[in-house]
Short mmCIF file of C-alpha atoms in Angstrom, two decimals:
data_model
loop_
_atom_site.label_atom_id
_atom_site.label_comp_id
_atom_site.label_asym_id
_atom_site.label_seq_id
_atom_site.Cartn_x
_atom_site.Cartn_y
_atom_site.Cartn_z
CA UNK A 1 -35.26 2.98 -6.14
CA UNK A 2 -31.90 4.53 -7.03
CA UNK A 3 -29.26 1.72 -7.64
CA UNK A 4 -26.42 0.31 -9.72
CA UNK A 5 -27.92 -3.26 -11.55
CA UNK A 6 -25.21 -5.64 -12.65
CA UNK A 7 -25.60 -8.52 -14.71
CA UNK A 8 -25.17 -11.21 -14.08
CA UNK A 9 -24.58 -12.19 -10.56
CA UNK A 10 -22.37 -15.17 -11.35
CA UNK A 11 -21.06 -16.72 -14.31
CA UNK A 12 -18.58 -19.61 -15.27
CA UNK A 13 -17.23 -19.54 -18.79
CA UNK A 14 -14.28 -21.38 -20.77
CA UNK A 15 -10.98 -19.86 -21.72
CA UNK A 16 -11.90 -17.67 -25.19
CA UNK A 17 -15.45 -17.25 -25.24
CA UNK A 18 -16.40 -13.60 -25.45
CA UNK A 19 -18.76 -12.32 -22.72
CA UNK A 20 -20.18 -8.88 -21.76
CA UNK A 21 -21.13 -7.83 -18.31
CA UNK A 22 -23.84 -5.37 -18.10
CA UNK A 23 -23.97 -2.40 -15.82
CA UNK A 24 -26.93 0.17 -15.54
CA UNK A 25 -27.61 3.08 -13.24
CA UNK A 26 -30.83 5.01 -13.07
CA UNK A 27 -29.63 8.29 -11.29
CA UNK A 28 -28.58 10.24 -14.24
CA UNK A 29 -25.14 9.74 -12.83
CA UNK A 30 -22.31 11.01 -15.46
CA UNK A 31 -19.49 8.87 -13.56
CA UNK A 32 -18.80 5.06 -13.86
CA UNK A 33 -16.53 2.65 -13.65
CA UNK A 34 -15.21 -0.81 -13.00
CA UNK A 35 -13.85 -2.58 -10.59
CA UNK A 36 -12.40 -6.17 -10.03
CA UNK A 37 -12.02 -7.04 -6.35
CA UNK A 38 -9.25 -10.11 -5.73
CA UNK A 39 -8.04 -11.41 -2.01
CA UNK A 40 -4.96 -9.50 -0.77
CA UNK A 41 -5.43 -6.39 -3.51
CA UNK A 42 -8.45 -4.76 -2.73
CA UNK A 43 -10.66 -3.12 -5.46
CA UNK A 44 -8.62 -2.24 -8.67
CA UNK A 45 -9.95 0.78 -11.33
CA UNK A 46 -10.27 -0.99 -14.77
CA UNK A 47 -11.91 1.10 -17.11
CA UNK A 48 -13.80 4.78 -15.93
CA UNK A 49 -16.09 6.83 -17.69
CA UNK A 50 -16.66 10.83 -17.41
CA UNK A 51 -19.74 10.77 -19.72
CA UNK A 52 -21.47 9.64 -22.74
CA UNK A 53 -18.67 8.34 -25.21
CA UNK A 54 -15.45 9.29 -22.43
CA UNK A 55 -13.79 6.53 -21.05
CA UNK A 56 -10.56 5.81 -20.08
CA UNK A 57 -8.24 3.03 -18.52
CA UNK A 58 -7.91 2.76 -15.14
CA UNK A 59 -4.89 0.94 -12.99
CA UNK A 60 -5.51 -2.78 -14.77
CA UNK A 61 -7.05 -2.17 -18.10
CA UNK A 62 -5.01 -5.01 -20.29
CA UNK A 63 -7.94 -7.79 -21.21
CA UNK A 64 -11.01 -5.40 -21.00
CA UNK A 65 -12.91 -3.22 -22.84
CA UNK A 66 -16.17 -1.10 -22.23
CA UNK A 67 -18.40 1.28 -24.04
CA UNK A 68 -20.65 4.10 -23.21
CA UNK A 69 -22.76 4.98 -25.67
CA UNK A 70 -25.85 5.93 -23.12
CA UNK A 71 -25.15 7.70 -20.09
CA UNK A 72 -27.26 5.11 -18.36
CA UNK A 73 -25.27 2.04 -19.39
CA UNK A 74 -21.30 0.92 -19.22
CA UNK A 75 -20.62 -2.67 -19.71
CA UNK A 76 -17.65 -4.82 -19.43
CA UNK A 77 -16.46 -6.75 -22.54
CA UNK A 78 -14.39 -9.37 -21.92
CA UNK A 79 -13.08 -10.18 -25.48
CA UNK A 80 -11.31 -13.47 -24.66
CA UNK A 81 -11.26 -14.28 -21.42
CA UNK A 82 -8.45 -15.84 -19.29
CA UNK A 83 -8.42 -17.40 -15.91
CA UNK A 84 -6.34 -14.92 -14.78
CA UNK A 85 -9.62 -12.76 -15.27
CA UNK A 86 -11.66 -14.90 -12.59
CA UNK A 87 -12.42 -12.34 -10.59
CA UNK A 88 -15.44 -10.22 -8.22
CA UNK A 89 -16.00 -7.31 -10.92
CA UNK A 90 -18.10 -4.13 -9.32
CA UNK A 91 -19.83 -1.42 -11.69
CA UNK A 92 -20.03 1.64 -9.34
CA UNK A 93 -21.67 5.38 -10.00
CA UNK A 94 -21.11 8.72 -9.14
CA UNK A 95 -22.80 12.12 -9.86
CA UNK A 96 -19.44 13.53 -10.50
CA UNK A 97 -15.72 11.78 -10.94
CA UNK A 98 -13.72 11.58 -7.94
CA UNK A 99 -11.99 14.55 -8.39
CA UNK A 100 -15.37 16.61 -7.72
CA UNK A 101 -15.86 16.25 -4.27
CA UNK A 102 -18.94 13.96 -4.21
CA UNK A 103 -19.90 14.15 -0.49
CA UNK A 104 -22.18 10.82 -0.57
CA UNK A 105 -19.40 8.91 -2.06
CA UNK A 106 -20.00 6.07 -5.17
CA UNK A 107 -23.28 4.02 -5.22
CA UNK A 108 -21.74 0.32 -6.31
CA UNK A 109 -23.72 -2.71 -7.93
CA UNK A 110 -24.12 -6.14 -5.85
CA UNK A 111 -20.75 -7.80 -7.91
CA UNK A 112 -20.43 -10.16 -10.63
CA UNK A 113 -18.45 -13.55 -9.64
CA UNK A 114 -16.83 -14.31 -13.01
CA UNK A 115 -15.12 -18.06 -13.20
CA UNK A 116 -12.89 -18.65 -16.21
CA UNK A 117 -11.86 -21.95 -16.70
CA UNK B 1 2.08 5.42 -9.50
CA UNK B 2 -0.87 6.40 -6.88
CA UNK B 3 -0.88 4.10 -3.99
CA UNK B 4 -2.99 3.51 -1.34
CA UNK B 5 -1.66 0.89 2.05
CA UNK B 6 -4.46 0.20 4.76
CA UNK B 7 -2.99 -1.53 8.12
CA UNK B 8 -3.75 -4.30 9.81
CA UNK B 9 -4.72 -6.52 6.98
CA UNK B 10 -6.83 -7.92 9.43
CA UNK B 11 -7.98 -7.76 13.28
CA UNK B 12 -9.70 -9.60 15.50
CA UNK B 13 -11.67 -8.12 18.75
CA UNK B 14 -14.77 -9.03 21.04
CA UNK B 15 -17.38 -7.17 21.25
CA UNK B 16 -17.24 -3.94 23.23
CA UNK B 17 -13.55 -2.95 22.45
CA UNK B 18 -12.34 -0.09 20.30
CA UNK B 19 -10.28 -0.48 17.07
CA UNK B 20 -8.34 1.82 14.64
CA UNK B 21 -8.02 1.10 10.96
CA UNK B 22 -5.21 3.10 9.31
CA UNK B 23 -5.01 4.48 5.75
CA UNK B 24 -1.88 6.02 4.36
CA UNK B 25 -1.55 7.24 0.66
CA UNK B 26 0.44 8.41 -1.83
CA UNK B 27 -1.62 9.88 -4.67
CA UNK B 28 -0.92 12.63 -7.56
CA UNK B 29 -3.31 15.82 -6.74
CA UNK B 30 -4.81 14.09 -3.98
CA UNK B 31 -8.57 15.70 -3.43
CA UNK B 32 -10.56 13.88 -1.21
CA UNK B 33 -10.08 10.00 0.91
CA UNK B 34 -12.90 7.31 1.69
CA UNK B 35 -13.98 5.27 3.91
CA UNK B 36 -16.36 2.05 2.83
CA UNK B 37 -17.17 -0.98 4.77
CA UNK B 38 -17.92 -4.12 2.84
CA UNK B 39 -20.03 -7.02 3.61
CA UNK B 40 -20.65 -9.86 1.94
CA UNK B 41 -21.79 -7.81 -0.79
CA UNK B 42 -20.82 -4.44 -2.55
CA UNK B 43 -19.55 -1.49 -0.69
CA UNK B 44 -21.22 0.67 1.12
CA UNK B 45 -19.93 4.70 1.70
CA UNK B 46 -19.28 5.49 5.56
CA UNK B 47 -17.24 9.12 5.38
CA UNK B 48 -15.37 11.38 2.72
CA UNK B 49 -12.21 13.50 4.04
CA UNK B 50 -10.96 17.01 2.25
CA UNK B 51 -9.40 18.75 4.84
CA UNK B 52 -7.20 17.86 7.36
CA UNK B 53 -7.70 17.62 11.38
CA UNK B 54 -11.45 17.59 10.90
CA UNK B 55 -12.76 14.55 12.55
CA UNK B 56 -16.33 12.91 10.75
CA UNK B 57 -18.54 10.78 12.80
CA UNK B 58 -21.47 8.96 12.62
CA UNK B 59 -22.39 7.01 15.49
CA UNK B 60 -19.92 5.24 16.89
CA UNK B 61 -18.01 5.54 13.65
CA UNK B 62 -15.24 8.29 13.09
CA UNK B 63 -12.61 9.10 10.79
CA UNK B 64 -10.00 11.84 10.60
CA UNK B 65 -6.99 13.06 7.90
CA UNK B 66 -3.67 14.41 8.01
CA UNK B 67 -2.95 15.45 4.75
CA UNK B 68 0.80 16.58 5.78
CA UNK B 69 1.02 12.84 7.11
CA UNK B 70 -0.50 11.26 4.27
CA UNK B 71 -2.72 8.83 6.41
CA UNK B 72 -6.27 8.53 8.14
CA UNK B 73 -7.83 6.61 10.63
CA UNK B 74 -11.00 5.32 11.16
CA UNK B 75 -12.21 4.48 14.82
CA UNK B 76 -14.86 2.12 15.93
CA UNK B 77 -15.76 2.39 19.33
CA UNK B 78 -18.12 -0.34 21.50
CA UNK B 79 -17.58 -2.48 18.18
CA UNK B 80 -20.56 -5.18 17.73
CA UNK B 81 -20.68 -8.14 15.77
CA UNK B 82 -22.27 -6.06 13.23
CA UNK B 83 -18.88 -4.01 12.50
CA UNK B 84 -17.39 -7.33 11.15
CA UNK B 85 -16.75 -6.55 7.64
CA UNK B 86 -13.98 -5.54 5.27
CA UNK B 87 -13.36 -1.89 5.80
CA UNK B 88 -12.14 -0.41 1.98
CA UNK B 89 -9.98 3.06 2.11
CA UNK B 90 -9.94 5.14 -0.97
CA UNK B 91 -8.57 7.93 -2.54
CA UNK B 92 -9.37 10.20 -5.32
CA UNK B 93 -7.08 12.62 -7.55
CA UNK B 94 -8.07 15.83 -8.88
CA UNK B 95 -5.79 16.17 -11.78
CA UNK B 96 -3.51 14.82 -15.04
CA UNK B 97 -3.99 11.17 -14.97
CA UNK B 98 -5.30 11.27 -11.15
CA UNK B 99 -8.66 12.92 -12.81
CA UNK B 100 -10.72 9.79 -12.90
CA UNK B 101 -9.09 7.46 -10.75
CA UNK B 102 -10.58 6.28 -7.69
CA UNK B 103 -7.16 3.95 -6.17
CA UNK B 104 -8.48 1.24 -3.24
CA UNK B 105 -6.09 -0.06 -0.26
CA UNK B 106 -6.48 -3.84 0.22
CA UNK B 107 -8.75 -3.41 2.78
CA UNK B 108 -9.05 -4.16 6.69
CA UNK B 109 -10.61 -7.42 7.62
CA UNK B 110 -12.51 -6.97 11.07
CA UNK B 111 -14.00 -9.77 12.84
CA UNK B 112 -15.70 -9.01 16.38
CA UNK B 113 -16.45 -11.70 18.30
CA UNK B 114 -19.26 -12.01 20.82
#
């Protein structure tokens, strides 16, 4: 089945503590990026990726790395989290970026509800 | 800065009645706007618009753009209980800094009641 897996579905952490958030896609998909969804703001762009070793910052960047080293894989580091980071986070896919004309849109994963505290 | 406003924040209907969920933009090299509705879970695609004045529908879904406007809509008619869900509007660029982006509006809260 072609999907976007995120992991993991929920996690609280303390103020500090380094996490990663994993994001996989198995449609050979050159496009991904990140998301963090908050009440009142909608989904905001974090990080994006074109390809294998292209990324680049999106609208909210500041606290956040990522990687993409395989074309299948593009997780979110979080290198010292803050609980102004507590947040829905979505990993989402496309065959091409945005600017391509995709005509089936952006497959998304099922969210990871991140607590800091 | 690209910037995308969707209006009402939120609406409230019974069943059987018809809604429209607007989405104006204002976006670098804009190339194409979507439509998502989101349950309690991740998003799911409904339409993508290019060109303007050409109406998509599925079902009893449709959407339409007016790129000389700036905005689309997205009508629901007959809505069911099953249309409650956050309705996401999107917009991509197609150049400079725009290339990657993918800017969200704050989304349209729909609740139908029976």
């Amino acid at each position: 089945e072609a999907q976007v897996t995120q992991n993991p579905r929920y996690l609280i952490t303390v103020t500090g503590k380094k996490l990663t958030v994993t994001c996989s896609q198995n449609m050979n998909h050159e496009y991904m990026s990140w998301y963090r969804q908050d009440p009142g703001l909608g989904l905001r762009q974090i990080y994006y990726s074109m390809n294998v070793e292209v990324t680049d910052k999106g609208d909210v960047p500041e606290g956040y790395k990522v990687s993409r080293k395989e074309k299948r894989n593009f997780p979110l580091i979080l290198e010292s989290p803050s609980p102004n980071q507590t947040s829905l986070y979505f990993c989402a896919s496309s065959l091409k970026p945005p600017s391509a004309l995709v005509p089936y849109g952006y497959t998304f994963g099922s969210g990871t509800r991140l607590t800091v505290v | 800065e690209d910037k995308v406003v969707q209006s009402p924040l939120s609406l409230v209907v019974h069943e059987g009645d018809t809604v429209t969920l607007n989405c104006s933009y204002e976006v670098t090299n804009f190339r194409s706007l979507l439509w998502y509705k989101q349950e309690k879970k991740a998003p799911t695609f409904l339409f993508m618009l290019t060109s303007s004045g050409i109406e998509k529908k599925s079902g009893r879904l449709s959407s339409i753009l007016d790129k000389k406007e700036l905005f689309s809509i997205l009508n629901i008619t007959a809505t069911q209980t099953g249309d409650s869900a956050v309705y996401l509007c999107a917009v991509g660029g197609a150049g400079g800094t725009s290339y990657g982006k993918l800017t969200f509006g704050q989304g349209t809260i729909l609740t139908v009641h029976p």
